[in-house]
Coordinates of N, CA and C and ligand atoms in Angstrom, one line a residue:
M1 N 7.2 -12.1 17.0 CA 8.4 -10.9 16.9 C 8.4 -10.7 15.4
A2 N 8.4 -9.3 15.3 CA 8.4 -8.9 13.9 C 9.8 -8.0 13.6
N3 N 10.0 -7.8 12.5 CA 11.2 -7.0 11.9 C 10.5 -5.6 11.6
I4 N 10.7 -4.7 12.3 CA 10.1 -3.1 12.1 C 11.0 -2.3 11.8
L5 N 10.7 -1.3 10.7 CA 11.5 -0.1 10.3 C 10.8 0.9 10.7
I6 N 11.6 1.8 11.5 CA 11.1 3.0 12.3 C 11.5 4.2 11.5
V7 N 10.7 5.1 10.9 CA 11.2 6.1 10.0 C 10.5 7.3 10.7
E8 N 11.6 8.0 11.4 CA 11.0 9.4 12.1 C 12.4 9.9 12.2
D9 N 12.3 11.3 12.0 CA 13.6 12.0 12.1 C 13.8 12.7 13.3
E10 N 12.9 12.8 14.2 CA 13.2 13.2 15.5 C 13.7 12.2 16.4
K11 N 15.0 12.1 16.7 CA 15.8 11.0 17.2 C 15.1 10.6 18.6
P12 N 14.8 11.6 19.5 CA 14.0 11.0 20.7 C 12.8 10.1 20.5
I13 N 11.9 10.5 19.4 CA 10.7 9.9 19.1 C 11.2 8.5 18.8
N14 N 12.1 8.5 17.7 CA 12.6 7.4 17.1 C 13.0 6.5 18.1
N15 N 14.0 6.8 19.0 CA 14.5 5.8 20.3 C 13.4 5.5 21.1
L16 N 12.6 6.3 21.4 CA 11.4 6.1 22.2 C 10.6 4.7 21.7
I17 N 10.2 4.7 20.3 CA 9.5 3.9 19.7 C 10.3 2.7 19.6
R18 N 11.4 2.7 19.3 CA 12.4 1.4 19.2 C 12.6 1.0 20.5
K19 N 12.8 1.6 21.6 CA 13.2 1.0 22.7 C 11.7 0.2 23.2
N20 N 10.5 0.8 22.9 CA 9.4 0.2 23.3 C 9.0 -1.0 22.8
L21 N 9.4 -1.1 21.2 CA 9.1 -2.3 20.4 C 10.1 -3.3 21.0
E22 N 11.4 -2.9 20.9 CA 12.4 -4.0 21.2 C 11.9 -4.6 22.7
A23 N 11.5 -3.9 23.6 CA 11.1 -4.3 25.0 C 9.8 -5.6 24.7
V24 N 9.1 -5.4 23.7 CA 8.4 -6.6 23.6 C 8.7 -7.5 22.5
G25 N 9.9 -7.7 22.3 CA 10.5 -8.7 21.7 C 10.7 -8.5 20.2
H26 N 10.3 -7.3 19.5 CA 10.4 -6.9 18.0 C 12.2 -6.7 17.8
S27 N 12.5 -6.8 16.8 CA 13.7 -6.2 16.1 C 13.5 -5.1 15.4
C28 N 14.2 -4.0 15.5 CA 13.9 -2.6 14.9 C 15.2 -2.0 14.2
T29 N 14.9 -1.5 13.2 CA 15.8 -0.5 12.6 C 15.3 1.0 12.4
S30 N 16.0 1.8 12.7 CA 15.8 3.2 12.6 C 16.5 4.0 11.4
A31 N 15.4 4.7 10.6 CA 15.9 5.4 9.5 C 15.2 7.0 10.0
F32 N 16.1 8.0 9.4 CA 15.6 9.4 9.9 C 15.2 10.2 8.7
D33 N 15.3 9.6 7.4 CA 14.7 10.6 6.3 C 14.0 9.7 5.5
G34 N 13.1 10.3 4.7 CA 12.3 9.5 3.6 C 13.2 8.6 2.6
E35 N 14.4 9.2 2.0 CA 15.3 8.5 1.1 C 15.7 7.2 1.8
A36 N 16.1 7.4 3.0 CA 16.7 6.1 3.8 C 16.0 4.9 3.8
V37 N 14.7 5.0 3.7 CA 13.5 3.9 3.6 C 14.1 2.9 2.7
F38 N 14.3 3.6 1.5 CA 14.6 2.7 0.2 C 16.1 1.9 0.3
N39 N 16.7 2.5 0.9 CA 18.2 1.9 1.2 C 18.0 0.8 2.2
E40 N 17.2 1.0 3.4 CA 17.0 -0.2 4.2 C 16.0 -1.2 3.6
L41 N 15.1 -0.9 2.8 CA 14.2 -2.0 2.0 C 15.0 -2.7 1.0
E42 N 16.2 -2.3 0.6 CA 17.1 -2.9 -0.1 C 17.9 -4.2 0.6
K43 N 18.2 -3.7 1.6 CA 19.1 -4.5 2.7 C 18.2 -5.6 3.3
Q44 N 17.1 -5.3 3.9 CA 16.3 -6.4 4.5 C 14.9 -6.4 4.4
Q45 N 14.2 -7.4 4.8 CA 12.6 -7.5 4.7 C 12.4 -7.0 6.1
F46 N 11.0 -6.2 5.8 CA 10.3 -5.8 7.2 C 9.0 -6.2 7.1
D47 N 8.6 -6.7 8.4 CA 7.1 -7.0 8.4 C 6.2 -5.6 8.6
L48 N 6.9 -4.5 8.8 CA 5.9 -3.5 9.3 C 6.7 -2.2 9.3
I49 N 6.2 -1.2 8.7 CA 7.0 0.1 8.8 C 6.1 1.1 9.5
L50 N 6.8 1.8 10.5 CA 6.3 3.0 11.1 C 6.8 4.3 10.5
L51 N 5.8 4.9 10.0 CA 6.2 6.0 9.0 C 5.8 7.4 9.3
D52 N 6.8 8.3 9.8 CA 6.4 9.6 10.1 C 5.9 10.3 8.7
I53 N 5.1 11.3 8.7 CA 4.6 12.0 7.6 C 5.7 13.3 7.3
M54 N 5.9 14.0 8.3 CA 6.9 15.1 8.1 C 8.3 14.6 8.3
L55 N 9.1 14.2 7.1 CA 10.3 14.0 7.1 C 11.2 14.5 6.1
P56 N 12.6 14.8 6.3 CA 13.4 15.4 5.3 C 13.5 14.6 4.4
K57 N 13.9 15.4 3.0 CA 14.3 14.5 1.7 C 12.8 14.2 1.1
M58 N 12.2 13.4 1.6 CA 11.0 12.9 0.9 C 10.0 12.6 2.1
D59 N 8.9 13.0 2.1 CA 7.8 13.0 3.0 C 7.1 11.7 3.0
G60 N 6.5 11.6 4.0 CA 5.8 10.0 4.3 C 5.0 9.8 3.3
F61 N 4.2 10.5 2.7 CA 3.1 10.4 1.6 C 3.8 9.9 0.4
E62 N 5.0 10.6 0.3 CA 5.9 10.2 -1.1 C 6.3 8.8 -0.9
V63 N 7.1 8.6 0.2 CA 7.4 7.0 0.6 C 6.3 6.2 0.3
L64 N 5.2 6.6 0.9 CA 3.9 5.5 0.8 C 3.4 5.1 -0.4
A65 N 3.8 6.3 -1.1 CA 3.3 5.9 -2.7 C 4.1 5.1 -3.4
H66 N 5.4 4.9 -2.9 CA 6.4 3.9 -3.4 C 6.5 2.6 -2.8
I67 N 5.8 2.5 -1.9 CA 5.9 1.0 -1.1 C 4.7 0.3 -1.3
E68 N 4.6 -1.0 -1.8 CA 3.5 -1.7 -1.8 C 3.7 -3.0 -1.1
G69 N 2.4 -3.6 -0.7 CA 2.4 -5.0 -0.2 C 3.1 -5.1 1.0
M70 N 3.3 -3.8 1.8 CA 3.8 -4.0 3.2 C 3.0 -3.1 4.1
P71 N 2.8 -3.8 5.2 CA 1.9 -3.0 6.3 C 2.6 -1.8 6.8
V72 N 1.9 -0.7 6.8 CA 2.4 0.5 7.0 C 1.5 1.1 8.3
I73 N 2.0 1.8 9.3 CA 1.5 2.5 10.4 C 2.1 3.9 10.1
Y74 N 1.3 5.0 9.9 CA 2.2 6.2 9.9 C 1.9 7.0 11.0
L75 N 2.6 8.0 11.0 CA 2.5 9.1 12.4 C 2.3 10.4 11.9
T76 N 1.2 10.9 12.7 CA 0.9 12.1 11.9 C 0.4 13.0 13.4
A77 N 0.4 14.4 12.9 CA -0.1 15.3 14.1 C -1.5 15.3 14.2
R78 N -2.0 15.4 15.6 CA -3.3 15.1 16.1 C -4.4 15.9 15.4
D79 N -4.0 17.2 14.9 CA -5.0 18.1 14.3 C -5.2 18.0 12.9
S80 N -4.3 17.3 12.2 CA -4.4 16.9 10.7 C -5.5 16.0 10.2
V81 N -6.5 16.1 9.9 CA -7.7 15.4 9.5 C -7.1 15.0 8.1
D82 N -6.9 16.0 7.4 CA -6.5 15.8 5.9 C -5.4 14.8 5.8
D83 N -4.3 14.8 6.5 CA -3.2 13.8 6.5 C -3.8 12.4 6.8
R84 N -4.6 12.3 7.8 CA -5.1 11.2 8.3 C -5.8 10.4 7.1
V85 N -6.8 11.1 6.5 CA -7.6 10.4 5.4 C -6.6 10.2 4.2
R86 N -5.7 11.1 3.9 CA -4.8 11.0 2.6 C -3.9 9.8 2.9
G87 N -3.5 9.6 4.1 CA -2.4 8.4 4.5 C -3.2 7.0 4.2
L88 N -4.4 7.0 4.6 CA -5.1 5.9 4.6 C -5.6 5.5 3.2
K89 N -6.1 6.7 2.4 CA -6.4 6.5 1.0 C -5.2 5.9 0.1
L90 N -4.0 6.3 0.7 CA -2.9 5.7 -0.2 C -2.6 4.4 0.3
G91 N -3.1 3.5 1.2 CA -3.0 2.3 1.5 C -2.5 2.0 2.7
A92 N -2.1 2.9 3.7 CA -1.6 2.6 5.0 C -2.6 2.0 5.8
D93 N -2.2 1.2 6.7 CA -2.8 0.1 7.6 C -3.7 0.8 8.5
D94 N -3.0 1.9 9.2 CA -3.4 2.5 10.3 C -2.6 3.7 10.5
Y95 N -2.9 4.5 11.6 CA -2.1 5.9 11.9 C -2.0 5.8 13.5
I96 N -1.1 6.5 13.7 CA -0.9 6.9 15.0 C -0.8 8.4 15.2
T97 N -1.5 9.3 16.1 CA -1.4 10.7 16.1 C -0.3 10.9 17.2
K98 N 0.5 11.9 17.0 CA 1.4 12.4 18.0 C 0.8 13.6 18.6
P99 N 1.3 13.6 20.1 CA 2.0 12.7 20.8 C 1.2 11.3 21.0
F100 N 1.6 10.3 21.3 CA 0.9 9.2 21.4 C 1.2 8.3 22.9
H101 N 0.7 7.5 23.4 CA 1.0 6.8 24.7 C 1.6 5.5 24.2
V102 N 2.4 5.1 24.7 CA 3.3 3.8 24.4 C 2.4 2.5 24.3
I103 N 1.4 2.6 25.2 CA 0.7 1.4 25.0 C -0.2 1.4 23.9
E104 N -0.7 2.5 23.4 CA -1.4 2.7 22.1 C -0.6 2.2 20.8
L105 N 0.8 2.8 20.9 CA 1.5 2.3 19.8 C 1.7 0.8 19.9
Q106 N 1.8 0.4 20.9 CA 2.2 -1.3 20.9 C 0.8 -2.1 20.6
A107 N -0.5 -1.6 20.9 CA -1.5 -2.2 20.6 C -1.7 -2.2 19.1
R108 N -1.6 -0.9 18.5 CA -1.7 -0.9 16.9 C -0.9 -1.4 16.3
V109 N 0.3 -1.7 16.7 CA 1.5 -2.4 16.1 C 1.0 -3.7 15.9
E110 N 0.5 -4.5 17.2 CA 0.3 -5.9 17.3 C -0.9 -6.2 16.4
A111 N -1.8 -5.1 16.3 CA -3.2 -5.3 15.5 C -2.9 -5.4 14.0
V112 N -2.0 -4.4 13.7 CA -1.9 -4.4 12.3 C -0.9 -6.0 11.8
L113 N 0.0 -6.1 12.7 CA 0.8 -7.5 12.6 C -0.2 -8.5 12.3
R114 N -1.2 -8.7 13.3 CA -1.9 -9.8 13.2 C -2.7 -10.0 11.9
R115 N -3.4 -8.5 11.5 CA -4.2 -8.7 10.4 C -3.3 -9.0 9.2
A116 N -2.2 -8.5 9.3 CA -1.2 -8.9 7.9 C -1.0 -10.3 7.7
Q117 N -0.8 -10.9 8.8 CA -0.6 -12.4 8.8 C -1.9 -13.2 8.3
K118 N -3.0 -12.6 8.7 CA -4.2 -13.2 8.3 C -4.5 -12.9 6.7
T119 N -4.0 -12.1 6.1 CA -4.1 -11.4 4.8 C -3.9 -12.7 3.7
D120 N -4.5 -12.7 2.9 CA -4.8 -13.7 1.6 C -3.4 -13.6 1.0
K121 N -2.6 -14.4 0.8 CA -1.3 -14.4 0.0 C -1.7 -14.7 -1.5
T122 N -2.9 -15.1 -1.7 CA -3.4 -15.5 -3.1 C -4.7 -15.0 -3.5
F123 N -5.0 -14.3 -4.6 CA -6.2 -13.9 -5.0 C -6.7 -14.8 -6.4
V124 N -7.8 -15.5 -6.1 CA -8.3 -16.2 -7.3 C -9.7 -16.0 -7.7
L125 N -9.7 -15.5 -9.0 CA -10.7 -15.2 -9.6 C -11.0 -16.0 -10.9
R126 N -11.8 -17.1 -10.8 CA -11.8 -17.9 -12.3 C -10.7 -18.4 -12.5
D127 N -10.3 -18.1 -14.1 CA -9.1 -18.4 -14.4 C -7.7 -17.6 -14.2
V128 N -7.9 -16.6 -13.3 CA -6.9 -15.7 -12.9 C -6.4 -15.9 -11.5
E129 N -4.9 -16.1 -11.3 CA -4.5 -16.2 -10.0 C -3.3 -15.2 -9.8
V130 N -3.6 -14.5 -8.6 CA -2.6 -13.4 -8.5 C -1.8 -13.7 -6.8
D131 N -0.5 -14.0 -7.2 CA 0.4 -14.2 -5.9 C 0.8 -12.9 -5.5
L132 N -0.1 -12.4 -4.3 CA 0.3 -11.0 -3.8 C 1.6 -10.7 -3.1
H133 N 2.1 -11.8 -2.7 CA 3.6 -11.5 -2.2 C 4.7 -11.7 -3.1
G134 N 4.6 -12.7 -4.0 CA 5.4 -12.7 -5.2 C 5.1 -11.7 -6.3
R135 N 3.7 -10.9 -6.2 CA 3.7 -10.0 -7.2 C 3.6 -10.5 -8.6
L136 N 3.1 -11.9 -8.7 CA 2.8 -12.5 -9.9 C 1.6 -12.8 -10.4
V137 N 1.3 -12.7 -11.7 CA -0.2 -12.9 -12.0 C -0.2 -14.0 -13.2
Y138 N -1.1 -15.0 -12.9 CA -1.1 -16.2 -13.7 C -2.7 -16.2 -14.4
F139 N -2.6 -16.7 -15.6 CA -3.9 -16.9 -16.4 C -3.7 -18.4 -17.0
K140 N -4.9 -19.2 -16.1 CA -4.9 -20.5 -16.6 C -3.5 -21.2 -16.2
G141 N -3.1 -20.7 -15.2 CA -1.8 -21.5 -14.7 C -0.5 -20.8 -15.3
A142 N -0.7 -20.2 -16.3 CA 0.6 -19.6 -17.1 C 0.9 -18.1 -16.5
L143 N 2.2 -17.8 -16.4 CA 2.6 -16.5 -15.8 C 2.4 -15.6 -17.0
V144 N 1.6 -14.4 -16.6 CA 1.4 -13.4 -17.7 C 2.5 -12.4 -17.3
D145 N 2.8 -11.7 -18.3 CA 3.8 -10.6 -18.3 C 3.2 -9.3 -18.1
F146 N 3.7 -8.7 -16.7 CA 3.0 -7.4 -16.5 C 4.0 -6.5 -16.3
T147 N 3.7 -5.1 -16.5 CA 4.6 -4.0 -16.2 C 4.3 -3.8 -14.6
P148 N 5.3 -3.1 -14.0 CA 4.8 -2.7 -12.6 C 3.9 -1.8 -12.4
Q149 N 3.3 -0.9 -13.4 CA 2.1 -0.2 -13.4 C 0.9 -1.1 -13.6
E150 N 1.0 -2.0 -14.6 CA -0.2 -2.7 -14.6 C -0.6 -3.8 -13.3
Y151 N 0.6 -4.4 -13.0 CA 0.6 -5.0 -11.7 C -0.1 -4.1 -10.5
A152 N 0.3 -3.0 -10.3 CA -0.1 -2.2 -9.2 C -1.4 -1.8 -9.3
L153 N -2.0 -1.7 -10.5 CA -3.4 -1.4 -10.9 C -4.3 -2.7 -10.7
V154 N -3.8 -3.9 -10.7 CA -4.3 -5.1 -10.6 C -4.5 -5.4 -9.0
E155 N -3.4 -4.9 -8.6 CA -3.3 -5.2 -7.0 C -4.4 -4.2 -6.2
T156 N -4.4 -3.0 -6.8 CA -5.3 -2.2 -6.4 C -6.7 -2.5 -6.3
F157 N -7.1 -3.0 -7.6 CA -8.6 -3.6 -8.1 C -8.8 -4.7 -7.0
I158 N -7.6 -5.3 -6.6 CA -8.0 -6.6 -5.8 C -8.3 -6.1 -4.1
K159 N -7.5 -5.2 -3.7 CA -7.7 -4.9 -2.5 C -8.9 -3.9 -2.4
N160 N -9.4 -3.4 -3.7 CA -10.7 -2.4 -3.7 C -11.9 -3.3 -4.3
R161 N -11.9 -4.4 -4.3 CA -12.9 -5.2 -5.3 C -14.2 -4.9 -4.9
N162 N -15.0 -4.9 -6.1 CA -16.4 -4.3 -5.9 C -16.7 -2.9 -5.6
I163 N -15.6 -2.2 -5.7 CA -15.5 -0.9 -5.2 C -15.2 0.0 -6.4
A164 N -16.1 1.1 -6.8 CA -15.6 2.1 -8.0 C -14.5 2.9 -7.6
L165 N -13.6 2.8 -8.6 CA -12.2 3.5 -8.4 C -12.1 4.7 -9.4
S166 N -11.8 5.8 -9.0 CA -11.8 7.0 -10.0 C -10.4 6.7 -10.7
R167 N -10.3 7.3 -12.0 CA -9.0 7.4 -12.9 C -8.1 8.0 -12.2
D168 N -8.6 8.9 -11.1 CA -7.1 10.0 -10.6 C -6.8 9.1 -9.5
K169 N -7.5 8.2 -8.8 CA -7.1 7.5 -7.7 C -6.2 6.4 -8.2
L170 N -6.5 5.6 -9.2 CA -5.7 4.6 -10.0 C -4.4 5.4 -10.4
L171 N -4.5 6.4 -11.0 CA -3.3 7.1 -11.6 C -2.4 7.5 -10.3
E172 N -2.9 7.8 -9.1 CA -2.0 8.2 -8.0 C -1.3 6.8 -7.6
I173 N -2.0 6.0 -7.5 CA -1.4 4.7 -7.0 C -0.5 3.9 -7.8
A174 N -0.8 3.8 -8.9 CA 0.1 3.2 -9.9 C 1.1 3.9 -10.2
W175 N 1.3 5.2 -10.4 CA 2.2 5.9 -10.9 C 2.9 7.0 -9.5
G176 N 2.2 7.2 -8.6 CA 2.5 8.1 -7.7 C 2.2 9.6 -8.0
Y177 N 2.3 10.3 -6.7 CA 1.9 11.6 -7.1 C 2.6 12.5 -8.0
E178 N 4.0 12.2 -8.3 CA 5.0 12.9 -8.9 C 4.7 13.0 -10.5
F179 N 3.9 12.1 -10.8 CA 3.7 11.7 -12.2 C 2.8 12.6 -13.0
G180 N 1.9 13.3 -12.4 CA 1.2 14.1 -13.0 C 0.5 14.0 -14.5
G181 N 0.6 12.6 -14.7 CA 0.0 12.2 -16.2 C -1.3 12.4 -16.3
D182 N -1.8 11.9 -17.4 CA -2.9 12.0 -18.1 C -3.8 10.8 -17.5
T183 N -5.0 11.2 -17.2 CA -6.0 9.7 -17.0 C -6.3 8.9 -18.3
R184 N -5.8 9.1 -19.1 CA -6.3 8.4 -20.5 C -5.3 7.4 -20.2
T185 N -3.8 7.6 -19.7 CA -2.8 6.8 -19.5 C -3.7 5.4 -18.7
V186 N -4.5 5.9 -17.8 CA -4.9 4.8 -17.0 C -5.8 3.9 -18.1
D187 N -6.7 4.5 -18.8 CA -7.6 3.9 -19.5 C -6.8 2.8 -20.6
A188 N -5.5 3.4 -21.0 CA -4.7 2.5 -22.1 C -4.2 1.2 -21.2
H189 N -3.9 1.3 -20.1 CA -3.5 0.3 -19.2 C -4.6 -0.7 -18.7
I190 N -5.7 -0.1 -18.5 CA -6.9 -1.0 -18.4 C -7.2 -2.0 -19.4
S191 N -7.2 -1.1 -20.6 CA -7.4 -2.1 -21.9 C -6.5 -3.0 -22.1
R192 N -5.1 -3.0 -21.8 CA -4.2 -4.1 -21.9 C -4.3 -5.1 -20.8
I193 N -4.9 -4.8 -19.4 CA -5.0 -5.6 -18.4 C -6.2 -6.3 -18.7
R194 N -7.3 -5.8 -19.4 CA -8.5 -6.7 -19.7 C -8.1 -7.7 -20.8
K195 N -7.4 -7.4 -21.6 CA -7.0 -8.2 -22.8 C -6.2 -9.5 -22.2
K196 N -5.1 -9.1 -21.3 CA -4.1 -10.1 -20.9 C -4.9 -11.2 -20.0
L197 N -5.9 -10.7 -19.2 CA -6.6 -11.5 -18.3 C -7.9 -12.0 -18.6
H198 N -8.6 -11.6 -19.9 CA -9.7 -11.8 -20.4 C -10.8 -11.2 -19.4
W199 N -10.2 -10.0 -18.8 CA -11.2 -9.2 -17.8 C -12.3 -8.3 -18.5
E200 N -12.4 -8.4 -19.8 CA -13.3 -7.3 -20.4 C -14.6 -7.1 -19.7
D201 N -15.1 -8.4 -19.0 CA -16.4 -8.2 -18.3 C -16.1 -7.9 -16.7
T202 N -14.8 -8.3 -16.2 CA -14.5 -8.4 -14.9 C -14.2 -6.9 -14.4
I203 N -13.4 -6.2 -15.1 CA -13.2 -4.6 -15.1 C -14.1 -3.9 -15.5
K204 N -15.3 -3.6 -14.9 CA -16.3 -2.8 -15.3 C -16.1 -1.4 -15.5
T205 N -16.5 -0.7 -16.5 CA -16.2 0.8 -16.5 C -17.5 1.6 -16.0
V206 N -17.0 2.4 -15.0 CA -18.1 3.1 -14.2 C -18.2 4.4 -15.0
Y207 N -19.3 4.8 -15.3 CA -19.8 5.8 -16.1 C -18.9 7.3 -15.3
K208 N -18.3 8.1 -16.2 CA -17.8 9.4 -15.6 C -17.1 9.4 -14.6
L209 N -16.7 8.0 -14.1 CA -15.7 7.8 -12.8 C -14.3 7.2 -12.9
G210 N -14.7 5.9 -13.4 CA -13.6 5.0 -13.5 C -13.8 3.7 -13.6
Y211 N -13.2 2.7 -12.8 CA -13.5 1.5 -13.1 C -13.7 0.7 -11.8
R212 N -14.3 -0.7 -11.6 CA -14.6 -1.3 -10.9 C -14.2 -2.8 -11.2
L213 N -13.5 -3.6 -10.0 CA -13.3 -4.9 -10.4 C -14.5 -5.8 -9.9
E214 N -15.2 -6.5 -10.7 CA -16.5 -7.3 -10.2 C -15.9 -8.5 -9.9
A215 N -16.1 -9.0 -8.6 CA -15.5 -10.1 -8.0 C -16.3 -10.7 -6.9
R216 N -17.5 -10.8 -7.4 CA -18.6 -11.4 -6.4 C -18.6 -12.8 -6.1
H217 N -17.9 -13.5 -7.3 CA -18.1 -14.9 -7.2 C -16.5 -15.7 -7.1
E218 N -15.6 -14.9 -6.4 CA -14.2 -15.5 -6.4 C -14.3 -16.6 -5.4
A219 N -13.1 -17.5 -6.1 CA -13.1 -18.8 -5.5 C -12.6 -18.7 -4.1
Ligands
CA301 CA1 9.1 14.4 11.7

């Protein structure tokens, strides 16, 4: 049984999802616009968010860019390939195309919940330990002071370890779409992270692209 937040502005769809997930034992909360997500997140902990993309006040992509460390399945129109790719790139776990069958919805929800429970809570790489639930970073057992952006970058590297990440992607993940900042900001933050974690050789610079976390020998 999981606690699920359903974000969908079309009330009949929201009710349909809710009814079907409650029928299999989950407890659900409904939200009808993007901003309401953040009010709900302040009030309670959720195991999963079902997130529509087309929402009033703040669309699903914007919401997605601001929530981390929580399983998300987003709802998208069947013909929008761009939306599907964009959502997954932003870190969503899965998507469901509308209109959907209730059985598919339930299957995807169960699969994502199963995967989330199996996800490592801690990442260890030599002297560095990252508590992915508490969002805390330790070096040789001592807590390291991290800004939210630095933490977001480290978490992104961990989730995409051994994969080259562009500066643009890192910028988008750590600061969100609205920031529109300079990619040199990323370089400055990476340089601080390298210093704090002694990761000078662990975060590799990828020529003309960005960076890669080298984690072949993680504990
Ligand atoms: Ca909608």
